[in-house]
PDB file of N, CA and C in Angstrom:
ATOM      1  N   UNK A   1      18.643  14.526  -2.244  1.00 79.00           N
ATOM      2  CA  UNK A   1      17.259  14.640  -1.831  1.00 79.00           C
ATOM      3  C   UNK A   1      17.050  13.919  -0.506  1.00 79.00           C
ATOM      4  N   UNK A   2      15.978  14.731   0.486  1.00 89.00           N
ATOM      5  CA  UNK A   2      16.144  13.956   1.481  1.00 89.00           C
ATOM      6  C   UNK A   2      14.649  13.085   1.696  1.00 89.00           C
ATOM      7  N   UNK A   3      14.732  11.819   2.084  1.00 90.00           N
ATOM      8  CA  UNK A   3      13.585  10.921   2.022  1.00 90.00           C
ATOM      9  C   UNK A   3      12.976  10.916   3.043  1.00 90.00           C
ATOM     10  N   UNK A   4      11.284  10.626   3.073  1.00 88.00           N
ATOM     11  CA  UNK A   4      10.729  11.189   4.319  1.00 88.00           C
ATOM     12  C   UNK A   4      10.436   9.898   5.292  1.00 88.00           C
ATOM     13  N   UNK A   5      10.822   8.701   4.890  1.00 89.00           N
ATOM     14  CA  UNK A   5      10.889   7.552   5.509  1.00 89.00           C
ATOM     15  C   UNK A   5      11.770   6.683   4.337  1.00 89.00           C
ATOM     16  N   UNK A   6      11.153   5.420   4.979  1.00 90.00           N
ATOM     17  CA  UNK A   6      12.292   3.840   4.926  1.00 90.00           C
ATOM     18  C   UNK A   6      11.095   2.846   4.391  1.00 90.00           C
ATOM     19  N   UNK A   7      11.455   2.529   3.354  1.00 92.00           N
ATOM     20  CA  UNK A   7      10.865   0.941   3.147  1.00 92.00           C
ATOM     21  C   UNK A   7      11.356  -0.224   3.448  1.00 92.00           C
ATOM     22  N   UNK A   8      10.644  -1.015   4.146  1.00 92.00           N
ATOM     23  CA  UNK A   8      11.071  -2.242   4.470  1.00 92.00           C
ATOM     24  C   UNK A   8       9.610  -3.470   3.728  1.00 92.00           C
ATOM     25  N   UNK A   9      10.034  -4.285   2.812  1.00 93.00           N
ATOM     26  CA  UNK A   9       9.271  -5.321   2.062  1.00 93.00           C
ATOM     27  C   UNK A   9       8.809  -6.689   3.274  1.00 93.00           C
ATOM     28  N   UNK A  10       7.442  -6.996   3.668  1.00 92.00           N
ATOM     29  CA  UNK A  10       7.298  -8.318   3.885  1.00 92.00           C
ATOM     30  C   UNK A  10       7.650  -8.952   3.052  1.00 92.00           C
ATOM     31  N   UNK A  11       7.527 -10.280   3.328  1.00 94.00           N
ATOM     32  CA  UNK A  11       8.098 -11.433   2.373  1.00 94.00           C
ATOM     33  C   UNK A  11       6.537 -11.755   1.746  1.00 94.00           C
ATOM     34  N   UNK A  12       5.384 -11.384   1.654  1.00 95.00           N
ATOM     35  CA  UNK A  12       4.512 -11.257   0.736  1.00 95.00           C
ATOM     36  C   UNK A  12       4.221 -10.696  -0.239  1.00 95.00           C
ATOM     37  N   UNK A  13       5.152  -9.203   0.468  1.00 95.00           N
ATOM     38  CA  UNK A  13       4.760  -7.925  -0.816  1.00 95.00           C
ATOM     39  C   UNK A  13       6.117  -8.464  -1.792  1.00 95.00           C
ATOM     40  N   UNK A  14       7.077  -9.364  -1.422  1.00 96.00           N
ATOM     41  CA  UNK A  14       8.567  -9.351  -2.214  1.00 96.00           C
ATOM     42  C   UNK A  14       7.710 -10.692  -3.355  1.00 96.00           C
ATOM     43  N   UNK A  15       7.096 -11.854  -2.572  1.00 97.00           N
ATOM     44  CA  UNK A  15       6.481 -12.914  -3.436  1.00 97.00           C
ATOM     45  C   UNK A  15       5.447 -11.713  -4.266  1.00 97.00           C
ATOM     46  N   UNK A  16       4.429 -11.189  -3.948  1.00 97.00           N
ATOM     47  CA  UNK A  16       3.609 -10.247  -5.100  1.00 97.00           C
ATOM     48  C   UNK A  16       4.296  -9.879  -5.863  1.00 97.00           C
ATOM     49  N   UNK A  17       5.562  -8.879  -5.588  1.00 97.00           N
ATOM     50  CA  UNK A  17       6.288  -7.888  -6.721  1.00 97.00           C
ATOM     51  C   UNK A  17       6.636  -9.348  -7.931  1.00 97.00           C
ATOM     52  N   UNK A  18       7.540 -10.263  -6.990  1.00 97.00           N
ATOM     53  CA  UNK A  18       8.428 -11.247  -7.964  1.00 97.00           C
ATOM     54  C   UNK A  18       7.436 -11.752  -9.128  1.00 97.00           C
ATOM     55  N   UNK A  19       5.813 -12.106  -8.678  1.00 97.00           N
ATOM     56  CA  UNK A  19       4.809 -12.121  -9.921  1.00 97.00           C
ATOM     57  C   UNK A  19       4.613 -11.480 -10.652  1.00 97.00           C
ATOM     58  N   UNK A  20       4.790 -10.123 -10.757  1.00 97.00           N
ATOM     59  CA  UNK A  20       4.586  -9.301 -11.727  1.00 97.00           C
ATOM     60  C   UNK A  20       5.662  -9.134 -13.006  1.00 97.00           C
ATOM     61  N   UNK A  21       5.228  -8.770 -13.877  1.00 97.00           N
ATOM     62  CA  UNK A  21       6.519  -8.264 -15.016  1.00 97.00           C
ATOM     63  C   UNK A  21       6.940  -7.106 -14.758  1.00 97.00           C
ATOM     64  N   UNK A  22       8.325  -7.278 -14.970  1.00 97.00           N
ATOM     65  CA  UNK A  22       9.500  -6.510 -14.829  1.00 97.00           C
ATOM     66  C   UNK A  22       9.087  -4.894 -14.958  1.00 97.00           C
ATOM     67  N   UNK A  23       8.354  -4.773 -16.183  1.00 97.00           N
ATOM     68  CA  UNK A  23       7.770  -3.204 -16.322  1.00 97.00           C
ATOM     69  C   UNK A  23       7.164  -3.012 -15.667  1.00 97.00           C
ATOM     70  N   UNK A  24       6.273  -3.832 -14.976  1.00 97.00           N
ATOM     71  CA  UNK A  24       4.710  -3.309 -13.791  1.00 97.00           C
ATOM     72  C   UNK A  24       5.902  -2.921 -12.611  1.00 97.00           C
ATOM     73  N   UNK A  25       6.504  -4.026 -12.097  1.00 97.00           N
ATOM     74  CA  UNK A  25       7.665  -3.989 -10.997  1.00 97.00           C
ATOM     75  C   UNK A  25       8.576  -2.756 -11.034  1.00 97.00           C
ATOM     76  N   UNK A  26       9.180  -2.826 -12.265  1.00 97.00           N
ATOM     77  CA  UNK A  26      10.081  -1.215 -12.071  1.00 97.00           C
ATOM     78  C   UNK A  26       9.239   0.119 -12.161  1.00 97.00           C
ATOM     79  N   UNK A  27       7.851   0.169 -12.930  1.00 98.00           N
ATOM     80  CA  UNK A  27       6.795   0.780 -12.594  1.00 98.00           C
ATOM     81  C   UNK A  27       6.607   1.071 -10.904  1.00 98.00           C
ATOM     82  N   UNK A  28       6.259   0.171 -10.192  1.00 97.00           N
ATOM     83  CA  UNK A  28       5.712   0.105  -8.681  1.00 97.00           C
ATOM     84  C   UNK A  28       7.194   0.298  -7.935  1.00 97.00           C
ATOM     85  N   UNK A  29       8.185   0.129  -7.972  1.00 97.00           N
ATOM     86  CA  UNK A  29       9.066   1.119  -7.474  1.00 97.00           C
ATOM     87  C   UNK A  29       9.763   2.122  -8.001  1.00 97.00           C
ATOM     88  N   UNK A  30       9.760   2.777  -8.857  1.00 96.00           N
ATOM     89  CA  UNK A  30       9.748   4.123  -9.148  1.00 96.00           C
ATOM     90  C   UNK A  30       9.054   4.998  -8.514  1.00 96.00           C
ATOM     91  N   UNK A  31       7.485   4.527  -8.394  1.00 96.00           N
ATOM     92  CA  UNK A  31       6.634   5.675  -7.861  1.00 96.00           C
ATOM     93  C   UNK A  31       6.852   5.459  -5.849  1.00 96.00           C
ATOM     94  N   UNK A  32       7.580   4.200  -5.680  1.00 96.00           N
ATOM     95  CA  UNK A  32       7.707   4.131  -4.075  1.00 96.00           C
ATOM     96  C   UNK A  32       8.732   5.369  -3.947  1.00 96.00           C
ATOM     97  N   UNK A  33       9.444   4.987  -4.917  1.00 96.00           N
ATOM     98  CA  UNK A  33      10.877   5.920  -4.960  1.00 96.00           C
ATOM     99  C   UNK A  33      10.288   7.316  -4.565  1.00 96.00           C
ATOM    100  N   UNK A  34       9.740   7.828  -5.674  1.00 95.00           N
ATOM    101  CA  UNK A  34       9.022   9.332  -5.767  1.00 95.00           C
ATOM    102  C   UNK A  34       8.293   9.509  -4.596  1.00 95.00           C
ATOM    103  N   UNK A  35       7.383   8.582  -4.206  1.00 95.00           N
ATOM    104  CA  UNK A  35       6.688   8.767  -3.053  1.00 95.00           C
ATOM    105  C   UNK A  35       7.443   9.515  -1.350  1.00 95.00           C
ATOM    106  N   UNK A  36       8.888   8.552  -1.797  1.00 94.00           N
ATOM    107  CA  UNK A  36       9.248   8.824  -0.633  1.00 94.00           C
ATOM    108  C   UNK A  36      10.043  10.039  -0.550  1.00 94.00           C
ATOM    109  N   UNK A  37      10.281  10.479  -1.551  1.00 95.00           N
ATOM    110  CA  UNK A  37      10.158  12.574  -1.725  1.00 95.00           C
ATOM    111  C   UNK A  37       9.381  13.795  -1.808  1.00 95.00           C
ATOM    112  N   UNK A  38       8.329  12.946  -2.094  1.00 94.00           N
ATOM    113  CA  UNK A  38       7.294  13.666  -2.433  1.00 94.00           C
ATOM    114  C   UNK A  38       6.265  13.534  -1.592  1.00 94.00           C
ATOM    115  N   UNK A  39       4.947  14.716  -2.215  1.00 90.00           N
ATOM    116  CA  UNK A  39       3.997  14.243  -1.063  1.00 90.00           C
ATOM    117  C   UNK A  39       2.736  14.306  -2.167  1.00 90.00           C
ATOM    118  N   UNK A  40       2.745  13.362  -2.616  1.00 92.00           N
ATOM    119  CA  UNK A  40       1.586  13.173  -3.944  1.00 92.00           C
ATOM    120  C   UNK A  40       0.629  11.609  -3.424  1.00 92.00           C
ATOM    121  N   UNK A  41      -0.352  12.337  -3.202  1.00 91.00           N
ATOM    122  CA  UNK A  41      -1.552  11.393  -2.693  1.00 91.00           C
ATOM    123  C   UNK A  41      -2.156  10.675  -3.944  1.00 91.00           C
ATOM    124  N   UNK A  42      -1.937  10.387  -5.176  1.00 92.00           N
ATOM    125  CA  UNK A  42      -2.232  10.164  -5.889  1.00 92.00           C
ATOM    126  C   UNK A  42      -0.955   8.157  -5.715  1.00 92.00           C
ATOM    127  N   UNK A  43      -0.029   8.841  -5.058  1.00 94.00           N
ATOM    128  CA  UNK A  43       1.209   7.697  -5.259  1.00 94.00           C
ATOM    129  C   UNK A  43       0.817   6.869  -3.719  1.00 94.00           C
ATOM    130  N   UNK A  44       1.006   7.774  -2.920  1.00 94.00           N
ATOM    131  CA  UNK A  44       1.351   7.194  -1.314  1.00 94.00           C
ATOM    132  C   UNK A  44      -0.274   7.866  -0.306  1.00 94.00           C
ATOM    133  N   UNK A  45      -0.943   7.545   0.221  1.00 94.00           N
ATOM    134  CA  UNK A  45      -2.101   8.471   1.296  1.00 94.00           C
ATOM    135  C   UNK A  45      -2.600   7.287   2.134  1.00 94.00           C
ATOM    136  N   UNK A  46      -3.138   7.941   3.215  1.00 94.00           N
ATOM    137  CA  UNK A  46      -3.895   6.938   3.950  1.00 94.00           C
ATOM    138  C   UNK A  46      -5.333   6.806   4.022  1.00 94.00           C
ATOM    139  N   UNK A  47      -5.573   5.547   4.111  1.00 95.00           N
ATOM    140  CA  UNK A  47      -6.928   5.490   3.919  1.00 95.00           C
ATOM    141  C   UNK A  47      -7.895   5.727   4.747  1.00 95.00           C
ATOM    142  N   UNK A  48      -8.728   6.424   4.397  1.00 95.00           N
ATOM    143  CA  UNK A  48      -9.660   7.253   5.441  1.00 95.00           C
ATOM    144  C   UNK A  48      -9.912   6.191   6.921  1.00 95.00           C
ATOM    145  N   UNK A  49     -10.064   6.236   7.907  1.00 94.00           N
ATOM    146  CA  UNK A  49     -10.604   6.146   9.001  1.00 94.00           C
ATOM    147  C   UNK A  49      -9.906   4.610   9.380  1.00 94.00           C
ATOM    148  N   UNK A  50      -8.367   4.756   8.683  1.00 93.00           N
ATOM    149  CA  UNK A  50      -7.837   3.696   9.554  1.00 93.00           C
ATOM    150  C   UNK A  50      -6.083   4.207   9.703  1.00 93.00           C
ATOM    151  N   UNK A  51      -5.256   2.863   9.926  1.00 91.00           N
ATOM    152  CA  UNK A  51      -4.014   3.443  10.438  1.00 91.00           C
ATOM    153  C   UNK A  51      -3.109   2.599   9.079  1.00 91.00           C
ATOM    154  N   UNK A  52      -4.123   2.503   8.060  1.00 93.00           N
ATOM    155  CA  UNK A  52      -3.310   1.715   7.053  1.00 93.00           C
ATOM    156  C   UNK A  52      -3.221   2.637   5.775  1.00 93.00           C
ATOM    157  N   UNK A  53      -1.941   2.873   5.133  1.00 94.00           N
ATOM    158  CA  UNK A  53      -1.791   3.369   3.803  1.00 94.00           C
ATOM    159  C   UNK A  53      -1.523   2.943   2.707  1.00 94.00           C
ATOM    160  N   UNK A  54      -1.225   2.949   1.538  1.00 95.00           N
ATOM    161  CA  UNK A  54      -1.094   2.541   0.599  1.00 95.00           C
ATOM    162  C   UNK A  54      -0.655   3.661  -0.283  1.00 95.00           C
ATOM    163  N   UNK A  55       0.521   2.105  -0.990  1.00 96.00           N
ATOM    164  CA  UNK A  55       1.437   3.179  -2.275  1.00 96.00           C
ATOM    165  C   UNK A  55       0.386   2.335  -3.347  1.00 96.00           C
ATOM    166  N   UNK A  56      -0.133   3.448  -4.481  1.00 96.00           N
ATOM    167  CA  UNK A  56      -0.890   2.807  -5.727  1.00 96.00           C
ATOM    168  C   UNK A  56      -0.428   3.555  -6.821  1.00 96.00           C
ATOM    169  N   UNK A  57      -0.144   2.466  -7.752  1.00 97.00           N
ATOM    170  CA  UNK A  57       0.737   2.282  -9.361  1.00 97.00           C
ATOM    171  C   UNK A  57      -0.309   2.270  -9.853  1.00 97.00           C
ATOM    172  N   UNK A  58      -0.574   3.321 -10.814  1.00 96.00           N
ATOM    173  CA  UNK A  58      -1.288   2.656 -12.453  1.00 96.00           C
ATOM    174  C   UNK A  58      -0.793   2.483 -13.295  1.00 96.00           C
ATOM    175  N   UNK A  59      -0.623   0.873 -13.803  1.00 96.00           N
ATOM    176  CA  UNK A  59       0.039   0.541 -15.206  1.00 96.00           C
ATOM    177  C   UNK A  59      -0.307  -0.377 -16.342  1.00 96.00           C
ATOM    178  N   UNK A  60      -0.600   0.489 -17.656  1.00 96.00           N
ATOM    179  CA  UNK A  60      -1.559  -0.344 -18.427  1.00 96.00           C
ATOM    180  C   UNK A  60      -2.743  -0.396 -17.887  1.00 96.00           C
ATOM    181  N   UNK A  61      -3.236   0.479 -17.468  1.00 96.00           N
ATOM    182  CA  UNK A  61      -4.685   0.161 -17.018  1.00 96.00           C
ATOM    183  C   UNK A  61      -5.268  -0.897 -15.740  1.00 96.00           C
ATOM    184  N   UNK A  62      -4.163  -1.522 -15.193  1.00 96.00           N
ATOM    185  CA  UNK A  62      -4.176  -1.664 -13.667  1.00 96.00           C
ATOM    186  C   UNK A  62      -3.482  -0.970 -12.905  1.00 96.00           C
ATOM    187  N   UNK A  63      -4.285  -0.794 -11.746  1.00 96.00           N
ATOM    188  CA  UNK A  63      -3.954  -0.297 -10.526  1.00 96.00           C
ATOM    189  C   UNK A  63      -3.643  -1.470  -9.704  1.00 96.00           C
ATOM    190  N   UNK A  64      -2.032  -1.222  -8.919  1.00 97.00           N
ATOM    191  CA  UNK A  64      -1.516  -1.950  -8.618  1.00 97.00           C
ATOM    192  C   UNK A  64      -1.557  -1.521  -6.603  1.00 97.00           C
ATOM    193  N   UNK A  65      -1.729  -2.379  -5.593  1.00 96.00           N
ATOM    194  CA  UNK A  65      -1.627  -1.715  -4.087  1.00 96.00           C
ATOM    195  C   UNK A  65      -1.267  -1.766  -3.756  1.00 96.00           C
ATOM    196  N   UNK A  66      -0.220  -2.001  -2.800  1.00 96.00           N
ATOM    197  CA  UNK A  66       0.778  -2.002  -1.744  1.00 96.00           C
ATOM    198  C   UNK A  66       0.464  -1.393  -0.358  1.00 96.00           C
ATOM    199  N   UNK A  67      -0.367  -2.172   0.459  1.00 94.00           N
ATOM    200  CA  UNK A  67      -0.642  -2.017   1.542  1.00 94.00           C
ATOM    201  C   UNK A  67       0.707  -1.453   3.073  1.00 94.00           C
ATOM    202  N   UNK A  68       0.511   0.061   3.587  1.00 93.00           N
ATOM    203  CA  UNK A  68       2.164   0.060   4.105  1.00 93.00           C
ATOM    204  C   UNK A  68       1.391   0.380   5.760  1.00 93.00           C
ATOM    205  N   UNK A  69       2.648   0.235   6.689  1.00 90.00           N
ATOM    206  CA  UNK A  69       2.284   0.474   7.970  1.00 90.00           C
ATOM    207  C   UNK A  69       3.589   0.924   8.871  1.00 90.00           C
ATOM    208  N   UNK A  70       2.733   2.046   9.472  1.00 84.00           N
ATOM    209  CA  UNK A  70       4.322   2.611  10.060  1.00 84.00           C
ATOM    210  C   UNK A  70       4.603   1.779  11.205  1.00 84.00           C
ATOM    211  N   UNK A  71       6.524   1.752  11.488  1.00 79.00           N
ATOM    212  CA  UNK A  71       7.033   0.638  12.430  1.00 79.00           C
ATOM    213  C   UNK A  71       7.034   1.998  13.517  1.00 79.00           C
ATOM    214  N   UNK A  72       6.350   1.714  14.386  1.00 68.00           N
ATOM    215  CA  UNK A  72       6.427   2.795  15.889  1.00 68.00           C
ATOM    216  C   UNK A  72       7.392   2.695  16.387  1.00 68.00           C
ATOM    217  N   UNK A  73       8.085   1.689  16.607  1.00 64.00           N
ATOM    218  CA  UNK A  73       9.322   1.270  17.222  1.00 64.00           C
ATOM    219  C   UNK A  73      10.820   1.892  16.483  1.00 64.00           C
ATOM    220  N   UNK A  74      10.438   1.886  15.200  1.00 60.00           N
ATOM    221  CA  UNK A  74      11.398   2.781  14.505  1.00 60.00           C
ATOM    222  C   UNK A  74      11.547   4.384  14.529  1.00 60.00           C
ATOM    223  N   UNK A  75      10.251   4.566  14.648  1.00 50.00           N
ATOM    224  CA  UNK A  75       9.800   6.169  14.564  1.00 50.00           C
ATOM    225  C   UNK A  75      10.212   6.429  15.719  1.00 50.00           C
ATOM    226  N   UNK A  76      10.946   5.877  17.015  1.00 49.00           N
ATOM    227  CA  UNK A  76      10.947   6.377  18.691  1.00 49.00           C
ATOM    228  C   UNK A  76      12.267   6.339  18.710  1.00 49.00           C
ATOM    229  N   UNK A  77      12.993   5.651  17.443  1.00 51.00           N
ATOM    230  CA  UNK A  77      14.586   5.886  17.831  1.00 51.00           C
ATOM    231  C   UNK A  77      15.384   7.114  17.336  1.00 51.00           C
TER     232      UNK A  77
END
């Protein structure tokens, strides 16, 4: 399968994930996983009237966010 980008973790979103339990966590990357094959706005979309997106998990009845931003500098090589 071919992936339509690259994740790269701040060291905030890695301290957030490490708080969570293991099921929410393998939950919230699974659907990064899928996201990055897919094109399901329900997983990965951007938010109206800015340059910021977000991957969102529902698990157990939270919704989990992950704030993402494309590297321009990557996209030009």
């Amino acid at each position: 399968m071919i992936e339509n980008f690259e994740v790269a973790y701040l060291e905030q979103a890695d301290e957030f994930l490490g708080s969570l339990s293991e099921k929410a966590r393998l939950k919230i990357f699974y659907n990064i996983d899928k996201a990055k094959i897919t094109h399901d706005p329900e997983l990965f979309k951007k938010l109206s009237g800015t340059e910021i997106w977000e991957f969102r998990t529902l698990y157990q009845g939270l919704c989990y966010r992950l704030f993402a931003f494309w590297d321009e500098q990557k996209m030009q090589r």
